[in-house]
CSV table of C-alpha atoms in Angstrom, one decimal:
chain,number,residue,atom,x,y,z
A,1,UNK,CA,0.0,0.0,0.0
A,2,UNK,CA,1.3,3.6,-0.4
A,3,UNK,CA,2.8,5.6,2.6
A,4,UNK,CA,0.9,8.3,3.7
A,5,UNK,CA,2.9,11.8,3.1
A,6,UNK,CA,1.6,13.1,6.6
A,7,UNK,CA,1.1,9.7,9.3
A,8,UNK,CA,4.7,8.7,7.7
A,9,UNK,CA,6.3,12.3,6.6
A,10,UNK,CA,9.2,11.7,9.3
A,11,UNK,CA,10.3,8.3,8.2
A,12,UNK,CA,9.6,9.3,4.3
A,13,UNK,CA,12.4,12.6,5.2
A,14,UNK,CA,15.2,10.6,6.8
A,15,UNK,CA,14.9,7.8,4.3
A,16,UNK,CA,14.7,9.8,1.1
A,17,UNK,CA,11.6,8.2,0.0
A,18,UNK,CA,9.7,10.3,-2.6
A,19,UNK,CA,5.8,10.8,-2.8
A,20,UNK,CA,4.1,7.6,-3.4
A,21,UNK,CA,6.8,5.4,-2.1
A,22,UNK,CA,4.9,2.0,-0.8
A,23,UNK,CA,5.4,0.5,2.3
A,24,UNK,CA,7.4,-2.3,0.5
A,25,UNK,CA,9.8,0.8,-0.6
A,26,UNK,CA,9.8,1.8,3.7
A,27,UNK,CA,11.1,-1.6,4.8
A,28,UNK,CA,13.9,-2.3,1.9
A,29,UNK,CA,15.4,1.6,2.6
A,30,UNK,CA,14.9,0.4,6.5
A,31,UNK,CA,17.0,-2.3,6.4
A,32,UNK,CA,19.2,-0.7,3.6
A,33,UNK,CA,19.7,2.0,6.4
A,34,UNK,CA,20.3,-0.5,9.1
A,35,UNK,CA,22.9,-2.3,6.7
A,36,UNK,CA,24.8,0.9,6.4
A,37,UNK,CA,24.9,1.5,10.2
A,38,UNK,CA,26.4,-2.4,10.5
A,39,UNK,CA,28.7,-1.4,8.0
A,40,UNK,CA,29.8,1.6,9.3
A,41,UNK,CA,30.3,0.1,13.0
A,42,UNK,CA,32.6,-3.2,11.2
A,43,UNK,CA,34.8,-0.6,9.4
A,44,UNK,CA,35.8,1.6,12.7
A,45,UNK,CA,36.6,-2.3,14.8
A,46,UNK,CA,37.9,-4.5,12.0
A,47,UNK,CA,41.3,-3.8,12.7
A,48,UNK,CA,41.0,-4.7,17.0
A,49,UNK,CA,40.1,-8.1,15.8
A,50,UNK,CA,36.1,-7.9,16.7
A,51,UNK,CA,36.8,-6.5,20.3
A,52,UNK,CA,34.0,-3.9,20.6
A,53,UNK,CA,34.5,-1.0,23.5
A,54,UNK,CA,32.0,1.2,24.6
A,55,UNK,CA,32.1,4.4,22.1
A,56,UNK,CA,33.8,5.4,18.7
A,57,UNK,CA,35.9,8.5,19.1
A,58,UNK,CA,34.2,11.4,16.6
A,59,UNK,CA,37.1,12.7,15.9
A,60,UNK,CA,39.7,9.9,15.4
A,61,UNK,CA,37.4,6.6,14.7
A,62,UNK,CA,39.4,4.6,17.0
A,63,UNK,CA,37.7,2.9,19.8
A,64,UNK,CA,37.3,4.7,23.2
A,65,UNK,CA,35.8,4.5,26.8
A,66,UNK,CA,35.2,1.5,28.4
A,67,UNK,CA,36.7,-1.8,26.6
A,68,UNK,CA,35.2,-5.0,25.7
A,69,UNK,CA,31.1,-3.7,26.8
A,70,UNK,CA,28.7,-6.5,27.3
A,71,UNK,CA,26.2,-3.6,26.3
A,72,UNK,CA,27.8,-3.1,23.0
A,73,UNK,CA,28.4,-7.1,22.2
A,74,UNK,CA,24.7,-7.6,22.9
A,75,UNK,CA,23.5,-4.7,20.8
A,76,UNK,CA,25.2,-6.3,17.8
A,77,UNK,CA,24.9,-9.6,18.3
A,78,UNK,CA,20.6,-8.6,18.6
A,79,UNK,CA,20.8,-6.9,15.6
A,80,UNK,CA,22.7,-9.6,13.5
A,81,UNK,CA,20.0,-12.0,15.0
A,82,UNK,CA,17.2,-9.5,13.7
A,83,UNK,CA,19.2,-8.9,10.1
A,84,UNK,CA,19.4,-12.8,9.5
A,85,UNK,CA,15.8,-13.0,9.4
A,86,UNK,CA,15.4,-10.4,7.2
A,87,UNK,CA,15.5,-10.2,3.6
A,88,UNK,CA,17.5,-6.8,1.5
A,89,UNK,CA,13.7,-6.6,-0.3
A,90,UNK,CA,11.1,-7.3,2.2
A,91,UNK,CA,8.5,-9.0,2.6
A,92,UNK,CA,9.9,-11.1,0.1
A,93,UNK,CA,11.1,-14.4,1.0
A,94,UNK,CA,14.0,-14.7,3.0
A,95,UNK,CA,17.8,-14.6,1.2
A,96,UNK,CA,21.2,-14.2,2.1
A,97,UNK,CA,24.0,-12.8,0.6
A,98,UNK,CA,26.8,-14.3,-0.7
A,99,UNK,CA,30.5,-13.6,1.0
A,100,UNK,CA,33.9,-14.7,-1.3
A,101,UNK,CA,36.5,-15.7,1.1
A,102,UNK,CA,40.1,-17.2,0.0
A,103,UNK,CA,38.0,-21.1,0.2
A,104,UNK,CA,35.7,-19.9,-1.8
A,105,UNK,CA,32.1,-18.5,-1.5
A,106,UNK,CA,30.0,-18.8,1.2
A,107,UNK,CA,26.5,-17.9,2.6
A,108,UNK,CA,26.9,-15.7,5.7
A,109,UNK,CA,23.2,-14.0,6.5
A,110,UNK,CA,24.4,-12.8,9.3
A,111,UNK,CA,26.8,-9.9,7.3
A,112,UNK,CA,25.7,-6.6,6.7
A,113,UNK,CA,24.6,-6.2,2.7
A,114,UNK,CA,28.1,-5.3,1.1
A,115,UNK,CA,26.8,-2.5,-1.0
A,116,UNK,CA,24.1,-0.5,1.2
A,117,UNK,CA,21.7,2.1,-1.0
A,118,UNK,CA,20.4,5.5,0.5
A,119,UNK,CA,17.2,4.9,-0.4
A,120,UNK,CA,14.5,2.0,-1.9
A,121,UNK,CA,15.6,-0.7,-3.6
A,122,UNK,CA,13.6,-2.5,-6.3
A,123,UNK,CA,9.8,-3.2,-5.2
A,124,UNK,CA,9.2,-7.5,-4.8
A,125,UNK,CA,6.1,-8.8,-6.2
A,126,UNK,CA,2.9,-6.8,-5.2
A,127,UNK,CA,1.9,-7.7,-1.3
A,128,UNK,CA,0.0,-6.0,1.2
A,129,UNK,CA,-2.2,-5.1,-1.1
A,130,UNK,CA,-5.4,-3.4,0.6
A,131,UNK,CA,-7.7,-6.4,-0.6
A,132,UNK,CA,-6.7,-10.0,-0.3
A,133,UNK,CA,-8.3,-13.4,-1.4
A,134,UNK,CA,-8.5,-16.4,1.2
A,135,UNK,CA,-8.7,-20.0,-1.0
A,136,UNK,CA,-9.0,-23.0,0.0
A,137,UNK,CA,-10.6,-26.3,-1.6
A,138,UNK,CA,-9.4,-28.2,1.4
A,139,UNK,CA,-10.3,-28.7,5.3
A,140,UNK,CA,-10.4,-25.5,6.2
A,141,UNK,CA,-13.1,-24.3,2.8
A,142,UNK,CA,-14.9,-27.4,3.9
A,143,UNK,CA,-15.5,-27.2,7.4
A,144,UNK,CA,-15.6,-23.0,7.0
A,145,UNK,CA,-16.9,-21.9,3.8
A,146,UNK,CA,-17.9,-18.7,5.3
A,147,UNK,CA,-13.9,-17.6,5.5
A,148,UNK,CA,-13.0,-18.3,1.7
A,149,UNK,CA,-13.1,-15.1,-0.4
A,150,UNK,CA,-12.2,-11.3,-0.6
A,151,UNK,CA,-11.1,-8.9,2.3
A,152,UNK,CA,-10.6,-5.5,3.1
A,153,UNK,CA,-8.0,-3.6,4.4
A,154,UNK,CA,-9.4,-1.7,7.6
A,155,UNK,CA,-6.8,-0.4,9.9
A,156,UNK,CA,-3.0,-1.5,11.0
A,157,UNK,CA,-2.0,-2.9,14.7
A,158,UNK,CA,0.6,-2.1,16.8
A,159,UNK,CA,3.3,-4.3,14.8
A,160,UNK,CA,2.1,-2.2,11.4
A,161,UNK,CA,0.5,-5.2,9.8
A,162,UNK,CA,-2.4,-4.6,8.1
A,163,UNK,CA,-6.2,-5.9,9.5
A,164,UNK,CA,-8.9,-7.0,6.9
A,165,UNK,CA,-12.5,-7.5,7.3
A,166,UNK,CA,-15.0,-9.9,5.1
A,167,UNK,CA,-18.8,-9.9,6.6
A,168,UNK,CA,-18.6,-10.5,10.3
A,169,UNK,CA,-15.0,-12.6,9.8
A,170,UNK,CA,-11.5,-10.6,11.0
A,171,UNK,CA,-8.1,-11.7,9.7
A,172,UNK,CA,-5.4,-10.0,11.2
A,173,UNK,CA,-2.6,-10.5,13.2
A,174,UNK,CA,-2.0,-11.8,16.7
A,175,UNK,CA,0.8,-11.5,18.6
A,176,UNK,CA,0.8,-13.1,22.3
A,177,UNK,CA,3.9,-12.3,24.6
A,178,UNK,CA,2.6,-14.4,27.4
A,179,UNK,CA,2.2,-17.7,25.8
A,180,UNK,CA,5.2,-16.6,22.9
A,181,UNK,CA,2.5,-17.1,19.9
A,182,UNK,CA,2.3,-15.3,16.9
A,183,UNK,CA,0.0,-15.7,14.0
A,184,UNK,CA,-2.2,-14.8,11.5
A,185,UNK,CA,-5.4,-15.8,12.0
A,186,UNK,CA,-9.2,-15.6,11.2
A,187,UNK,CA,-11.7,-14.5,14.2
A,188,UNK,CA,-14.7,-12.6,15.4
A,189,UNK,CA,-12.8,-9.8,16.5
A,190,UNK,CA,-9.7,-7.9,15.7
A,191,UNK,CA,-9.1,-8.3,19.0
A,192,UNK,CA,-8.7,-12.0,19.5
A,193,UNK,CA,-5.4,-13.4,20.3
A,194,UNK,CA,-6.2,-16.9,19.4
A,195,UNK,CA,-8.4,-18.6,16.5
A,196,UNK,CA,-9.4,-22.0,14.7
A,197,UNK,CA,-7.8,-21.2,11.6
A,198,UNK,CA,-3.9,-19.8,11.9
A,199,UNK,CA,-0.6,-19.7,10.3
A,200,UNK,CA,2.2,-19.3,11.8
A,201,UNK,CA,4.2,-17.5,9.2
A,202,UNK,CA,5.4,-14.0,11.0
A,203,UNK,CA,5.8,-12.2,7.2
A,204,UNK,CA,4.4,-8.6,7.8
A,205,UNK,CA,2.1,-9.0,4.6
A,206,UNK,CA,-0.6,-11.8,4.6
A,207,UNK,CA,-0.5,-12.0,1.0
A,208,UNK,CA,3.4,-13.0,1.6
A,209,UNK,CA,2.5,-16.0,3.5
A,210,UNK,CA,3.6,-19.3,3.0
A,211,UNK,CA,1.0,-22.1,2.7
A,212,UNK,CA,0.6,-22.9,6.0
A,213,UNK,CA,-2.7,-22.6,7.2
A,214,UNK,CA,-4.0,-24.9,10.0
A,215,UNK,CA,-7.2,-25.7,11.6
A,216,UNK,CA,-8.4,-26.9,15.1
A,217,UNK,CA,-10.4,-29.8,14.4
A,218,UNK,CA,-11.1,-32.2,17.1
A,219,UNK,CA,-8.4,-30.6,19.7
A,220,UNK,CA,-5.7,-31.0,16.9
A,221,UNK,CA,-4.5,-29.4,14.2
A,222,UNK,CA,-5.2,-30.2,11.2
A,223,UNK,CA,-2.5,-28.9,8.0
A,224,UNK,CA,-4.6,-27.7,4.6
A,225,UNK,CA,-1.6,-27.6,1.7
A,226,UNK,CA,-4.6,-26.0,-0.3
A,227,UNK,CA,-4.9,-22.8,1.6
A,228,UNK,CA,-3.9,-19.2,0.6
A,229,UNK,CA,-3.9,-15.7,0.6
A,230,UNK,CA,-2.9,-13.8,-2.0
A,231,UNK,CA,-3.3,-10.1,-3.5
A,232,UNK,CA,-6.8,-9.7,-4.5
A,233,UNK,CA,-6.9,-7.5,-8.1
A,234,UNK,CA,-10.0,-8.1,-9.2
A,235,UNK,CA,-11.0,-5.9,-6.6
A,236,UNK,CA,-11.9,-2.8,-6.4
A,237,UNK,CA,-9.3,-1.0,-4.0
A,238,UNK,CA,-10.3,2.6,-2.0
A,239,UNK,CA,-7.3,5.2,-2.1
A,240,UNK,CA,-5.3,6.2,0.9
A,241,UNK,CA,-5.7,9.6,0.6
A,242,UNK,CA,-8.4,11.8,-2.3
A,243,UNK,CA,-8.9,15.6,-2.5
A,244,UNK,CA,-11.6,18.2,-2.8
A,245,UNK,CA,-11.4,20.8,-5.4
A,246,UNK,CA,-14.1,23.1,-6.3
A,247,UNK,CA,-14.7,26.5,-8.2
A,248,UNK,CA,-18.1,27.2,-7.5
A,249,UNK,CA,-20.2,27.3,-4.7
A,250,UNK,CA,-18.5,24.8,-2.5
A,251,UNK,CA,-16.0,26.6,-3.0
A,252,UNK,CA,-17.5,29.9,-1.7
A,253,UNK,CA,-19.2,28.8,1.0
A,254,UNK,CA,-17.4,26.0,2.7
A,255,UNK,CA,-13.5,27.0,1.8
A,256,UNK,CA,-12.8,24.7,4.5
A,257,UNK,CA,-13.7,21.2,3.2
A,258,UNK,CA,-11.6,21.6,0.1
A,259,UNK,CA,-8.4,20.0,0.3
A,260,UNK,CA,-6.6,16.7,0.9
A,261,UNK,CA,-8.1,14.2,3.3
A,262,UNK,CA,-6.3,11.1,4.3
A,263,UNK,CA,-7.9,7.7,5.5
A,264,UNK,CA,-8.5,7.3,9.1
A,265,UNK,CA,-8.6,3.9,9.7
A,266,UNK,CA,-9.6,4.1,13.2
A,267,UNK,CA,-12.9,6.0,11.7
A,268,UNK,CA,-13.7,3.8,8.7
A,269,UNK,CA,-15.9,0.3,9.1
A,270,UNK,CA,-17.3,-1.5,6.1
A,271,UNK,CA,-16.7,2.0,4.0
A,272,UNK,CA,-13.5,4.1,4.1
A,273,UNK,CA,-13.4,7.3,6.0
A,274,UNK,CA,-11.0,10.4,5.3
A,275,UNK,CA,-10.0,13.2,7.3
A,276,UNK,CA,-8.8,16.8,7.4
A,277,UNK,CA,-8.3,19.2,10.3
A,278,UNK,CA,-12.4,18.3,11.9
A,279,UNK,CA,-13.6,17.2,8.9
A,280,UNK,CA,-14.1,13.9,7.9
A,281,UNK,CA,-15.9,12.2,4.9
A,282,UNK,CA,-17.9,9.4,5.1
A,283,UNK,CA,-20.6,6.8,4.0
A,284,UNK,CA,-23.7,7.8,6.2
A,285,UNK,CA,-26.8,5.4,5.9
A,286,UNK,CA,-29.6,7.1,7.6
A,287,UNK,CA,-32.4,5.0,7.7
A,288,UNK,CA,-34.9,7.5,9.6
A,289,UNK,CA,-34.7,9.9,6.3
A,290,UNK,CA,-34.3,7.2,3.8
A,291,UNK,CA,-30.8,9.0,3.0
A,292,UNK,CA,-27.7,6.6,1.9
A,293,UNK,CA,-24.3,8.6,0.9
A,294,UNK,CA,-21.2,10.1,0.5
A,295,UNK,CA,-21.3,13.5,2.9
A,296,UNK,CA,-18.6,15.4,4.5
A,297,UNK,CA,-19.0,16.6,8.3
A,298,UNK,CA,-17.5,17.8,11.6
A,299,UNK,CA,-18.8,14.4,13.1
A,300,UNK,CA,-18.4,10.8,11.6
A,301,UNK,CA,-21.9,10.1,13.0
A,302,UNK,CA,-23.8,12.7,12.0
């Protein structure tokens, strides 16, 4: 999906990312950036053998302060842990990067990428699209038929993984520190950390996932190789951001509404919702005056 210009200006200004830059463009120039810092660090202690002290002199790069830190081994050795399970172009699937030593080449995914870029590398195959199809011609279509089809993109959690909506049906993303599971799964509510129908796969796009669905049948869990979700394009998708322009009476009397609204996720249910300033616009389906429509107001309810 495209980054919004305002919700993401600050990461879109230290990453270099131009106007309609993805979220697929975000993460690459993340770990791109990330890369460069690991890079950076190995060039200033390659010459102490590894040994990593407390702080880089700004003025010298040598090594200063306190020698040997845990703090700083553990830093490094958490991001290298992180790095390996990323890939130079998420969300797509995981890759490492090959290393030429006097043996020969080897695969070391734990190294920084040798040639980091300032900004986004080259997009990977559409994902997180804003509508997604769930298939499956096996348990889990059999047993719930109500889960197979088209959903929408409603909102993001705390991790920044998208949450769809089909009907009554939730997928989204559950992450549960206390018993150490995380999932994607289909449920009642956006809020459930648990479901009959999960996958394990942690990828940050749904549509990225590998076939790994499983269902609870019977207090066991039952594998469905025919499962998937993938980016939905035969539907229609809403944007992430519209304007208002107007050179007549709108325009006149409310100056105010005109302009560019962007979605507010938190405000939108089985129809998007935009906002500028107070104003939002909305779907309103008022039954007591027989009124269904588009209408911009201070209120999403009224």
């Amino acid at each position: 999906y495209q980054l919004s210009t305002v919700e993401n200006a600050q990461w879109m200004a230290l990453l270099n990312l131009d106007a309609g830059a993805t979220a697929s463009d975000l993460a690459a120039a993340q770990v791109s950036a990330g890369d460069a810092v690991l890079t950076r660090l190995h060039n200033h202690i390659k010459a102490d053998g590894g040994k990593v002290d407390e702080q880089i002199d700004k003025y010298t790069g040598k090594q200063a302060s306190a020698e040997n830190l845990t703090w700083s081994y553990a830093n490094i050795l958490h991001a290298l842990h992180t790095r390996k399970g990323l890939s130079p172009d998420p969300p797509g699937p995981t890759t490492t990067t090959a290393k030429t030593t006097e043996g020969g080449p080897t695969n070391n995914p734990t190294d920084p990428t040798a040639n980091p870029t300032d900004g986004p590398t080259d997009a990977p195959p559409q994902t997180c699209c804003s509508s997604v199809m769930f298939e499956s011609t096996g348990a889990i279509g059999t047993s719930n038929p109500e889960l197979v089809g088209s959903y929408r993109r409603i909102g993001t959690d705390a991790t920044g993984r998208s949450v769809y909506k089909k009907d009554d049906v939730y997928l989204h993303y559950v992450n549960d520190v206390a018993y150490k599971f995380e999932a994607w799964v289909f449920s009642s509510s956006a809020d459930d950390l648990m479901g009959d129908v999960v996958n394990e796969d942690t990828n940050k796009c749904v549509d990225a996932t590998a076939s790994t669905w499983e269902i609870l049948t019977d207090n066991s869990w039952q594998a469905d190789s025919t499962a998937k979700v993938s980016c939905d394009g035969n539907t229609d998708t809403c944007c992430s951001g519209l304007s208002i322009t107007s050179t007549a009476g709108i325009a006149s009397t409310y100056p105010d509404l005109l302009g560019t609204y962007q979605q507010d996720f938190a405000a939108s249910g089985d129809h998007p919702a935009y906002t500028k300033g107070g104003n939002t616009i909305f779907f309103l389906k008022d039954v007591m005056h027989h009124f269904e429509g588009w209408t911009i107001s201070d209120s999403s309810t009224e």
